[in-house]
């Protein structure tokens, strides 16, 4: 079982549309997702992370940027990234 996976690059609509990031099902065996390498994120990126978290509620996000925190609060999904899911 893989314990940790990193997401890096631009987690934005254009990249998600090109399927540059893994399918949500690929996170089945993951316990922690490191977001340190995310250079840019938009609402589509927040939705992608929210979908991962709602599908696999035990996943923890680590090393998230301030922008991720701000956008998740703006879109009303910051509860997905609080103490139980975002460090």
PDB file of N, CA and C in Angstrom:
ATOM      1  N   UNK A   1       0.840  -1.179   0.000  1.00  0.00           N
ATOM      2  CA  UNK A   1       0.000   0.000   0.000  1.00  0.00           C
ATOM      3  C   UNK A   1       0.885   1.242   0.000  1.00  0.00           C
ATOM      4  N   UNK A   2       0.602   2.158  -0.878  1.00  0.00           N
ATOM      5  CA  UNK A   2       1.343   3.409  -0.942  1.00  0.00           C
ATOM      6  C   UNK A   2       0.809   4.334   0.139  1.00  0.00           C
ATOM      7  N   UNK A   3       1.702   4.889   0.915  1.00  0.00           N
ATOM      8  CA  UNK A   3       1.290   5.741   2.020  1.00  0.00           C
ATOM      9  C   UNK A   3       1.099   7.188   1.599  1.00  0.00           C
ATOM     10  N   UNK A   4       2.016   7.716   0.764  1.00  0.00           N
ATOM     11  CA  UNK A   4       1.974   9.130   0.434  1.00  0.00           C
ATOM     12  C   UNK A   4       2.160   9.353  -1.055  1.00  0.00           C
ATOM     13  N   UNK A   5       1.503  10.396  -1.546  1.00  0.00           N
ATOM     14  CA  UNK A   5       1.626  10.783  -2.948  1.00  0.00           C
ATOM     15  C   UNK A   5       1.749  12.299  -2.970  1.00  0.00           C
ATOM     16  N   UNK A   6       2.493  12.814  -3.916  1.00  0.00           N
ATOM     17  CA  UNK A   6       2.641  14.262  -4.060  1.00  0.00           C
ATOM     18  C   UNK A   6       1.904  14.720  -5.313  1.00  0.00           C
ATOM     19  N   UNK A   7       1.291  15.881  -5.200  1.00  0.00           N
ATOM     20  CA  UNK A   7       0.681  16.538  -6.357  1.00  0.00           C
ATOM     21  C   UNK A   7       1.513  17.780  -6.617  1.00  0.00           C
ATOM     22  N   UNK A   8       1.911  17.967  -7.867  1.00  0.00           N
ATOM     23  CA  UNK A   8       2.730  19.136  -8.182  1.00  0.00           C
ATOM     24  C   UNK A   8       2.298  19.736  -9.511  1.00  0.00           C
ATOM     25  N   UNK A   9       2.753  20.941  -9.740  1.00  0.00           N
ATOM     26  CA  UNK A   9       2.426  21.641 -10.978  1.00  0.00           C
ATOM     27  C   UNK A   9       1.269  22.596 -10.799  1.00  0.00           C
ATOM     28  N   UNK A  10       0.605  22.896 -11.887  1.00  0.00           N
ATOM     29  CA  UNK A  10      -0.518  23.824 -11.884  1.00  0.00           C
ATOM     30  C   UNK A  10      -1.823  23.050 -11.817  1.00  0.00           C
ATOM     31  N   UNK A  11      -2.449  23.099 -10.667  1.00  0.00           N
ATOM     32  CA  UNK A  11      -3.712  22.386 -10.445  1.00  0.00           C
ATOM     33  C   UNK A  11      -4.845  23.335 -10.841  1.00  0.00           C
ATOM     34  N   UNK A  12      -4.978  23.506 -12.165  1.00  0.00           N
ATOM     35  CA  UNK A  12      -5.934  24.457 -12.731  1.00  0.00           C
ATOM     36  C   UNK A  12      -6.799  23.764 -13.782  1.00  0.00           C
ATOM     37  N   UNK A  13      -7.887  24.418 -14.161  1.00  0.00           N
ATOM     38  CA  UNK A  13      -8.857  23.829 -15.078  1.00  0.00           C
ATOM     39  C   UNK A  13      -8.225  23.310 -16.362  1.00  0.00           C
ATOM     40  N   UNK A  14      -7.356  24.089 -16.989  1.00  0.00           N
ATOM     41  CA  UNK A  14      -6.779  23.650 -18.268  1.00  0.00           C
ATOM     42  C   UNK A  14      -5.987  22.357 -18.126  1.00  0.00           C
ATOM     43  N   UNK A  15      -5.253  22.208 -17.036  1.00  0.00           N
ATOM     44  CA  UNK A  15      -4.481  20.978 -16.813  1.00  0.00           C
ATOM     45  C   UNK A  15      -5.391  19.808 -16.439  1.00  0.00           C
ATOM     46  N   UNK A  16      -6.401  20.077 -15.640  1.00  0.00           N
ATOM     47  CA  UNK A  16      -7.352  19.023 -15.280  1.00  0.00           C
ATOM     48  C   UNK A  16      -8.133  18.568 -16.508  1.00  0.00           C
ATOM     49  N   UNK A  17      -8.466  19.498 -17.385  1.00  0.00           N
ATOM     50  CA  UNK A  17      -9.189  19.152 -18.616  1.00  0.00           C
ATOM     51  C   UNK A  17      -8.360  18.252 -19.524  1.00  0.00           C
ATOM     52  N   UNK A  18      -7.043  18.446 -19.493  1.00  0.00           N
ATOM     53  CA  UNK A  18      -6.137  17.605 -20.294  1.00  0.00           C
ATOM     54  C   UNK A  18      -5.834  16.285 -19.596  1.00  0.00           C
ATOM     55  N   UNK A  19      -6.467  16.091 -18.443  1.00  0.00           N
ATOM     56  CA  UNK A  19      -6.253  14.896 -17.625  1.00  0.00           C
ATOM     57  C   UNK A  19      -4.774  14.725 -17.264  1.00  0.00           C
ATOM     58  N   UNK A  20      -4.152  15.850 -16.902  1.00  0.00           N
ATOM     59  CA  UNK A  20      -2.749  15.843 -16.487  1.00  0.00           C
ATOM     60  C   UNK A  20      -2.563  15.296 -15.074  1.00  0.00           C
ATOM     61  N   UNK A  21      -3.663  15.160 -14.346  1.00  0.00           N
ATOM     62  CA  UNK A  21      -3.601  14.657 -12.978  1.00  0.00           C
ATOM     63  C   UNK A  21      -4.340  13.320 -12.909  1.00  0.00           C
ATOM     64  N   UNK A  22      -3.960  12.463 -11.963  1.00  0.00           N
ATOM     65  CA  UNK A  22      -4.553  11.123 -11.874  1.00  0.00           C
ATOM     66  C   UNK A  22      -6.065  11.126 -11.622  1.00  0.00           C
ATOM     67  N   UNK A  23      -6.684  10.078 -12.065  1.00  0.00           N
ATOM     68  CA  UNK A  23      -8.098   9.846 -11.790  1.00  0.00           C
ATOM     69  C   UNK A  23      -8.283   9.692 -10.283  1.00  0.00           C
ATOM     70  N   UNK A  24      -9.425  10.119  -9.786  1.00  0.00           N
ATOM     71  CA  UNK A  24      -9.711  10.058  -8.348  1.00  0.00           C
ATOM     72  C   UNK A  24      -9.522   8.635  -7.804  1.00  0.00           C
ATOM     73  N   UNK A  25      -9.862   7.642  -8.593  1.00  0.00           N
ATOM     74  CA  UNK A  25      -9.749   6.247  -8.135  1.00  0.00           C
ATOM     75  C   UNK A  25      -8.307   5.853  -7.811  1.00  0.00           C
ATOM     76  N   UNK A  26      -7.338   6.561  -8.379  1.00  0.00           N
ATOM     77  CA  UNK A  26      -5.937   6.211  -8.143  1.00  0.00           C
ATOM     78  C   UNK A  26      -5.484   6.538  -6.712  1.00  0.00           C
ATOM     79  N   UNK A  27      -6.311   7.246  -5.954  1.00  0.00           N
ATOM     80  CA  UNK A  27      -5.964   7.612  -4.585  1.00  0.00           C
ATOM     81  C   UNK A  27      -6.470   6.607  -3.553  1.00  0.00           C
ATOM     82  N   UNK A  28      -7.018   5.506  -3.995  1.00  0.00           N
ATOM     83  CA  UNK A  28      -7.602   4.496  -3.114  1.00  0.00           C
ATOM     84  C   UNK A  28      -6.658   4.054  -1.994  1.00  0.00           C
ATOM     85  N   UNK A  29      -5.394   3.842  -2.299  1.00  0.00           N
ATOM     86  CA  UNK A  29      -4.454   3.310  -1.307  1.00  0.00           C
ATOM     87  C   UNK A  29      -3.605   4.389  -0.639  1.00  0.00           C
ATOM     88  N   UNK A  30      -3.901   5.645  -0.903  1.00  0.00           N
ATOM     89  CA  UNK A  30      -3.101   6.757  -0.391  1.00  0.00           C
ATOM     90  C   UNK A  30      -3.625   7.222   0.966  1.00  0.00           C
ATOM     91  N   UNK A  31      -2.713   7.514   1.871  1.00  0.00           N
ATOM     92  CA  UNK A  31      -3.094   8.034   3.184  1.00  0.00           C
ATOM     93  C   UNK A  31      -2.824   9.536   3.300  1.00  0.00           C
ATOM     94  N   UNK A  32      -1.770  10.010   2.627  1.00  0.00           N
ATOM     95  CA  UNK A  32      -1.375  11.407   2.713  1.00  0.00           C
ATOM     96  C   UNK A  32      -1.042  11.936   1.328  1.00  0.00           C
ATOM     97  N   UNK A  33      -1.495  13.160   1.053  1.00  0.00           N
ATOM     98  CA  UNK A  33      -1.171  13.830  -0.207  1.00  0.00           C
ATOM     99  C   UNK A  33      -0.404  15.103   0.122  1.00  0.00           C
ATOM    100  N   UNK A  34       0.814  15.191  -0.403  1.00  0.00           N
ATOM    101  CA  UNK A  34       1.674  16.349  -0.190  1.00  0.00           C
ATOM    102  C   UNK A  34       1.405  17.365  -1.301  1.00  0.00           C
ATOM    103  N   UNK A  35       0.993  18.564  -0.906  1.00  0.00           N
ATOM    104  CA  UNK A  35       0.633  19.615  -1.869  1.00  0.00           C
ATOM    105  C   UNK A  35       1.715  20.672  -2.028  1.00  0.00           C
ATOM    106  N   UNK A  36       2.886  20.438  -1.478  1.00  0.00           N
ATOM    107  CA  UNK A  36       3.965  21.423  -1.513  1.00  0.00           C
ATOM    108  C   UNK A  36       4.338  21.830  -2.945  1.00  0.00           C
ATOM    109  N   UNK A  37       4.256  20.913  -3.885  1.00  0.00           N
ATOM    110  CA  UNK A  37       4.656  21.190  -5.255  1.00  0.00           C
ATOM    111  C   UNK A  37       3.601  21.864  -6.114  1.00  0.00           C
ATOM    112  N   UNK A  38       2.429  22.153  -5.549  1.00  0.00           N
ATOM    113  CA  UNK A  38       1.377  22.824  -6.320  1.00  0.00           C
ATOM    114  C   UNK A  38       1.784  24.283  -6.498  1.00  0.00           C
ATOM    115  N   UNK A  39       2.045  24.672  -7.748  1.00  0.00           N
ATOM    116  CA  UNK A  39       2.518  26.027  -8.040  1.00  0.00           C
ATOM    117  C   UNK A  39       1.367  27.012  -8.162  1.00  0.00           C
ATOM    118  N   UNK A  40       0.268  26.569  -8.729  1.00  0.00           N
ATOM    119  CA  UNK A  40      -0.895  27.428  -8.929  1.00  0.00           C
ATOM    120  C   UNK A  40      -2.138  26.563  -8.797  1.00  0.00           C
ATOM    121  N   UNK A  41      -3.208  27.155  -8.301  1.00  0.00           N
ATOM    122  CA  UNK A  41      -4.462  26.420  -8.138  1.00  0.00           C
ATOM    123  C   UNK A  41      -5.620  27.370  -8.394  1.00  0.00           C
ATOM    124  N   UNK A  42      -6.690  26.844  -8.960  1.00  0.00           N
ATOM    125  CA  UNK A  42      -7.907  27.635  -9.166  1.00  0.00           C
ATOM    126  C   UNK A  42      -9.093  26.845  -8.614  1.00  0.00           C
ATOM    127  N   UNK A  43     -10.297  27.311  -8.906  1.00  0.00           N
ATOM    128  CA  UNK A  43     -11.494  26.656  -8.363  1.00  0.00           C
ATOM    129  C   UNK A  43     -11.605  25.202  -8.811  1.00  0.00           C
ATOM    130  N   UNK A  44     -11.167  24.902 -10.023  1.00  0.00           N
ATOM    131  CA  UNK A  44     -11.202  23.516 -10.504  1.00  0.00           C
ATOM    132  C   UNK A  44     -10.246  22.643  -9.693  1.00  0.00           C
ATOM    133  N   UNK A  45      -9.106  23.192  -9.327  1.00  0.00           N
ATOM    134  CA  UNK A  45      -8.150  22.461  -8.498  1.00  0.00           C
ATOM    135  C   UNK A  45      -8.697  22.199  -7.107  1.00  0.00           C
ATOM    136  N   UNK A  46      -9.369  23.203  -6.548  1.00  0.00           N
ATOM    137  CA  UNK A  46     -10.005  23.024  -5.238  1.00  0.00           C
ATOM    138  C   UNK A  46     -11.075  21.940  -5.342  1.00  0.00           C
ATOM    139  N   UNK A  47     -11.849  21.960  -6.429  1.00  0.00           N
ATOM    140  CA  UNK A  47     -12.892  20.940  -6.630  1.00  0.00           C
ATOM    141  C   UNK A  47     -12.275  19.547  -6.749  1.00  0.00           C
ATOM    142  N   UNK A  48     -11.145  19.438  -7.430  1.00  0.00           N
ATOM    143  CA  UNK A  48     -10.440  18.160  -7.573  1.00  0.00           C
ATOM    144  C   UNK A  48     -10.017  17.635  -6.189  1.00  0.00           C
ATOM    145  N   UNK A  49      -9.405  18.505  -5.386  1.00  0.00           N
ATOM    146  CA  UNK A  49      -8.994  18.092  -4.034  1.00  0.00           C
ATOM    147  C   UNK A  49     -10.203  17.735  -3.177  1.00  0.00           C
ATOM    148  N   UNK A  50     -11.266  18.511  -3.301  1.00  0.00           N
ATOM    149  CA  UNK A  50     -12.487  18.229  -2.533  1.00  0.00           C
ATOM    150  C   UNK A  50     -13.081  16.888  -2.934  1.00  0.00           C
ATOM    151  N   UNK A  51     -13.024  16.572  -4.224  1.00  0.00           N
ATOM    152  CA  UNK A  51     -13.545  15.286  -4.685  1.00  0.00           C
ATOM    153  C   UNK A  51     -12.708  14.134  -4.124  1.00  0.00           C
ATOM    154  N   UNK A  52     -11.401  14.310  -4.096  1.00  0.00           N
ATOM    155  CA  UNK A  52     -10.535  13.284  -3.498  1.00  0.00           C
ATOM    156  C   UNK A  52     -10.925  13.076  -2.034  1.00  0.00           C
ATOM    157  N   UNK A  53     -11.047  14.177  -1.300  1.00  0.00           N
ATOM    158  CA  UNK A  53     -11.325  14.109   0.137  1.00  0.00           C
ATOM    159  C   UNK A  53     -12.713  13.535   0.425  1.00  0.00           C
ATOM    160  N   UNK A  54     -13.705  13.881  -0.383  1.00  0.00           N
ATOM    161  CA  UNK A  54     -15.041  13.343  -0.130  1.00  0.00           C
ATOM    162  C   UNK A  54     -15.134  11.869  -0.532  1.00  0.00           C
ATOM    163  N   UNK A  55     -14.325  11.451  -1.492  1.00  0.00           N
ATOM    164  CA  UNK A  55     -14.309  10.044  -1.897  1.00  0.00           C
ATOM    165  C   UNK A  55     -13.540   9.191  -0.888  1.00  0.00           C
ATOM    166  N   UNK A  56     -12.424   9.725  -0.415  1.00  0.00           N
ATOM    167  CA  UNK A  56     -11.560   9.008   0.531  1.00  0.00           C
ATOM    168  C   UNK A  56     -11.351   9.901   1.752  1.00  0.00           C
ATOM    169  N   UNK A  57     -12.289   9.877   2.659  1.00  0.00           N
ATOM    170  CA  UNK A  57     -12.315  10.815   3.783  1.00  0.00           C
ATOM    171  C   UNK A  57     -11.130  10.693   4.737  1.00  0.00           C
ATOM    172  N   UNK A  58     -10.416   9.581   4.713  1.00  0.00           N
ATOM    173  CA  UNK A  58      -9.288   9.416   5.632  1.00  0.00           C
ATOM    174  C   UNK A  58      -7.992  10.038   5.102  1.00  0.00           C
ATOM    175  N   UNK A  59      -7.980  10.450   3.845  1.00  0.00           N
ATOM    176  CA  UNK A  59      -6.788  11.082   3.271  1.00  0.00           C
ATOM    177  C   UNK A  59      -6.518  12.393   3.991  1.00  0.00           C
ATOM    178  N   UNK A  60      -5.234  12.638   4.241  1.00  0.00           N
ATOM    179  CA  UNK A  60      -4.813  13.904   4.832  1.00  0.00           C
ATOM    180  C   UNK A  60      -3.992  14.664   3.802  1.00  0.00           C
ATOM    181  N   UNK A  61      -4.236  15.964   3.706  1.00  0.00           N
ATOM    182  CA  UNK A  61      -3.446  16.843   2.848  1.00  0.00           C
ATOM    183  C   UNK A  61      -2.404  17.531   3.713  1.00  0.00           C
ATOM    184  N   UNK A  62      -1.166  17.573   3.233  1.00  0.00           N
ATOM    185  CA  UNK A  62      -0.107  18.254   3.974  1.00  0.00           C
ATOM    186  C   UNK A  62       0.565  19.285   3.072  1.00  0.00           C
ATOM    187  N   UNK A  63       1.197  20.253   3.704  1.00  0.00           N
ATOM    188  CA  UNK A  63       1.983  21.279   3.013  1.00  0.00           C
ATOM    189  C   UNK A  63       1.170  22.090   2.003  1.00  0.00           C
ATOM    190  N   UNK A  64      -0.072  22.350   2.330  1.00  0.00           N
ATOM    191  CA  UNK A  64      -0.905  23.173   1.459  1.00  0.00           C
ATOM    192  C   UNK A  64      -0.525  24.636   1.568  1.00  0.00           C
ATOM    193  N   UNK A  65      -0.667  25.347   0.476  1.00  0.00           N
ATOM    194  CA  UNK A  65      -0.306  26.762   0.448  1.00  0.00           C
ATOM    195  C   UNK A  65      -1.408  27.631   1.045  1.00  0.00           C
ATOM    196  N   UNK A  66      -1.068  28.879   1.267  1.00  0.00           N
ATOM    197  CA  UNK A  66      -2.052  29.837   1.754  1.00  0.00           C
ATOM    198  C   UNK A  66      -3.163  30.023   0.720  1.00  0.00           C
ATOM    199  N   UNK A  67      -2.800  29.960  -0.556  1.00  0.00           N
ATOM    200  CA  UNK A  67      -3.807  30.121  -1.615  1.00  0.00           C
ATOM    201  C   UNK A  67      -4.842  29.000  -1.561  1.00  0.00           C
ATOM    202  N   UNK A  68      -4.415  27.792  -1.280  1.00  0.00           N
ATOM    203  CA  UNK A  68      -5.354  26.675  -1.148  1.00  0.00           C
ATOM    204  C   UNK A  68      -6.305  26.940   0.012  1.00  0.00           C
ATOM    205  N   UNK A  69      -5.768  27.417   1.122  1.00  0.00           N
ATOM    206  CA  UNK A  69      -6.613  27.729   2.285  1.00  0.00           C
ATOM    207  C   UNK A  69      -7.611  28.832   1.961  1.00  0.00           C
ATOM    208  N   UNK A  70      -7.146  29.882   1.300  1.00  0.00           N
ATOM    209  CA  UNK A  70      -8.015  31.013   0.967  1.00  0.00           C
ATOM    210  C   UNK A  70      -9.107  30.588  -0.008  1.00  0.00           C
ATOM    211  N   UNK A  71      -8.729  29.881  -1.076  1.00  0.00           N
ATOM    212  CA  UNK A  71      -9.730  29.463  -2.066  1.00  0.00           C
ATOM    213  C   UNK A  71     -10.727  28.467  -1.486  1.00  0.00           C
ATOM    214  N   UNK A  72     -10.255  27.550  -0.662  1.00  0.00           N
ATOM    215  CA  UNK A  72     -11.192  26.572  -0.090  1.00  0.00           C
ATOM    216  C   UNK A  72     -12.189  27.272   0.831  1.00  0.00           C
ATOM    217  N   UNK A  73     -11.751  28.300   1.544  1.00  0.00           N
ATOM    218  CA  UNK A  73     -12.674  29.076   2.387  1.00  0.00           C
ATOM    219  C   UNK A  73     -13.651  29.869   1.510  1.00  0.00           C
ATOM    220  N   UNK A  74     -13.143  30.462   0.447  1.00  0.00           N
ATOM    221  CA  UNK A  74     -13.981  31.240  -0.465  1.00  0.00           C
ATOM    222  C   UNK A  74     -15.095  30.393  -1.069  1.00  0.00           C
ATOM    223  N   UNK A  75     -14.778  29.148  -1.418  1.00  0.00           N
ATOM    224  CA  UNK A  75     -15.762  28.264  -2.047  1.00  0.00           C
ATOM    225  C   UNK A  75     -16.543  27.421  -1.037  1.00  0.00           C
ATOM    226  N   UNK A  76     -16.292  27.665   0.242  1.00  0.00           N
ATOM    227  CA  UNK A  76     -17.087  27.008   1.278  1.00  0.00           C
ATOM    228  C   UNK A  76     -16.758  25.549   1.515  1.00  0.00           C
ATOM    229  N   UNK A  77     -15.560  25.125   1.159  1.00  0.00           N
ATOM    230  CA  UNK A  77     -15.172  23.728   1.392  1.00  0.00           C
ATOM    231  C   UNK A  77     -13.964  23.621   2.324  1.00  0.00           C
ATOM    232  N   UNK A  78     -13.676  24.700   3.038  1.00  0.00           N
ATOM    233  CA  UNK A  78     -12.517  24.674   3.926  1.00  0.00           C
ATOM    234  C   UNK A  78     -12.641  23.615   5.016  1.00  0.00           C
ATOM    235  N   UNK A  79     -13.870  23.228   5.345  1.00  0.00           N
ATOM    236  CA  UNK A  79     -14.056  22.165   6.343  1.00  0.00           C
ATOM    237  C   UNK A  79     -13.411  20.858   5.894  1.00  0.00           C
ATOM    238  N   UNK A  80     -13.232  20.664   4.609  1.00  0.00           N
ATOM    239  CA  UNK A  80     -12.580  19.448   4.103  1.00  0.00           C
ATOM    240  C   UNK A  80     -11.081  19.467   4.365  1.00  0.00           C
ATOM    241  N   UNK A  81     -10.554  20.647   4.606  1.00  0.00           N
ATOM    242  CA  UNK A  81      -9.115  20.812   4.761  1.00  0.00           C
ATOM    243  C   UNK A  81      -8.713  21.234   6.163  1.00  0.00           C
ATOM    244  N   UNK A  82      -9.609  21.117   7.126  1.00  0.00           N
ATOM    245  CA  UNK A  82      -9.299  21.500   8.495  1.00  0.00           C
ATOM    246  C   UNK A  82      -8.534  20.386   9.192  1.00  0.00           C
ATOM    247  N   UNK A  83      -8.336  20.539  10.473  1.00  0.00           N
ATOM    248  CA  UNK A  83      -7.440  19.695  11.255  1.00  0.00           C
ATOM    249  C   UNK A  83      -7.469  18.208  10.914  1.00  0.00           C
ATOM    250  N   UNK A  84      -8.620  17.654  10.597  1.00  0.00           N
ATOM    251  CA  UNK A  84      -8.664  16.225  10.294  1.00  0.00           C
ATOM    252  C   UNK A  84      -8.133  15.930   8.898  1.00  0.00           C
ATOM    253  N   UNK A  85      -8.150  16.925   8.002  1.00  0.00           N
ATOM    254  CA  UNK A  85      -7.772  16.609   6.632  1.00  0.00           C
ATOM    255  C   UNK A  85      -6.704  17.471   6.024  1.00  0.00           C
ATOM    256  N   UNK A  86      -6.291  18.541   6.703  1.00  0.00           N
ATOM    257  CA  UNK A  86      -5.299  19.441   6.106  1.00  0.00           C
ATOM    258  C   UNK A  86      -4.352  19.884   7.188  1.00  0.00           C
ATOM    259  N   UNK A  87      -3.075  19.681   6.959  1.00  0.00           N
ATOM    260  CA  UNK A  87      -2.078  20.058   7.954  1.00  0.00           C
ATOM    261  C   UNK A  87      -1.067  21.007   7.348  1.00  0.00           C
TER     262      UNK A  87
END
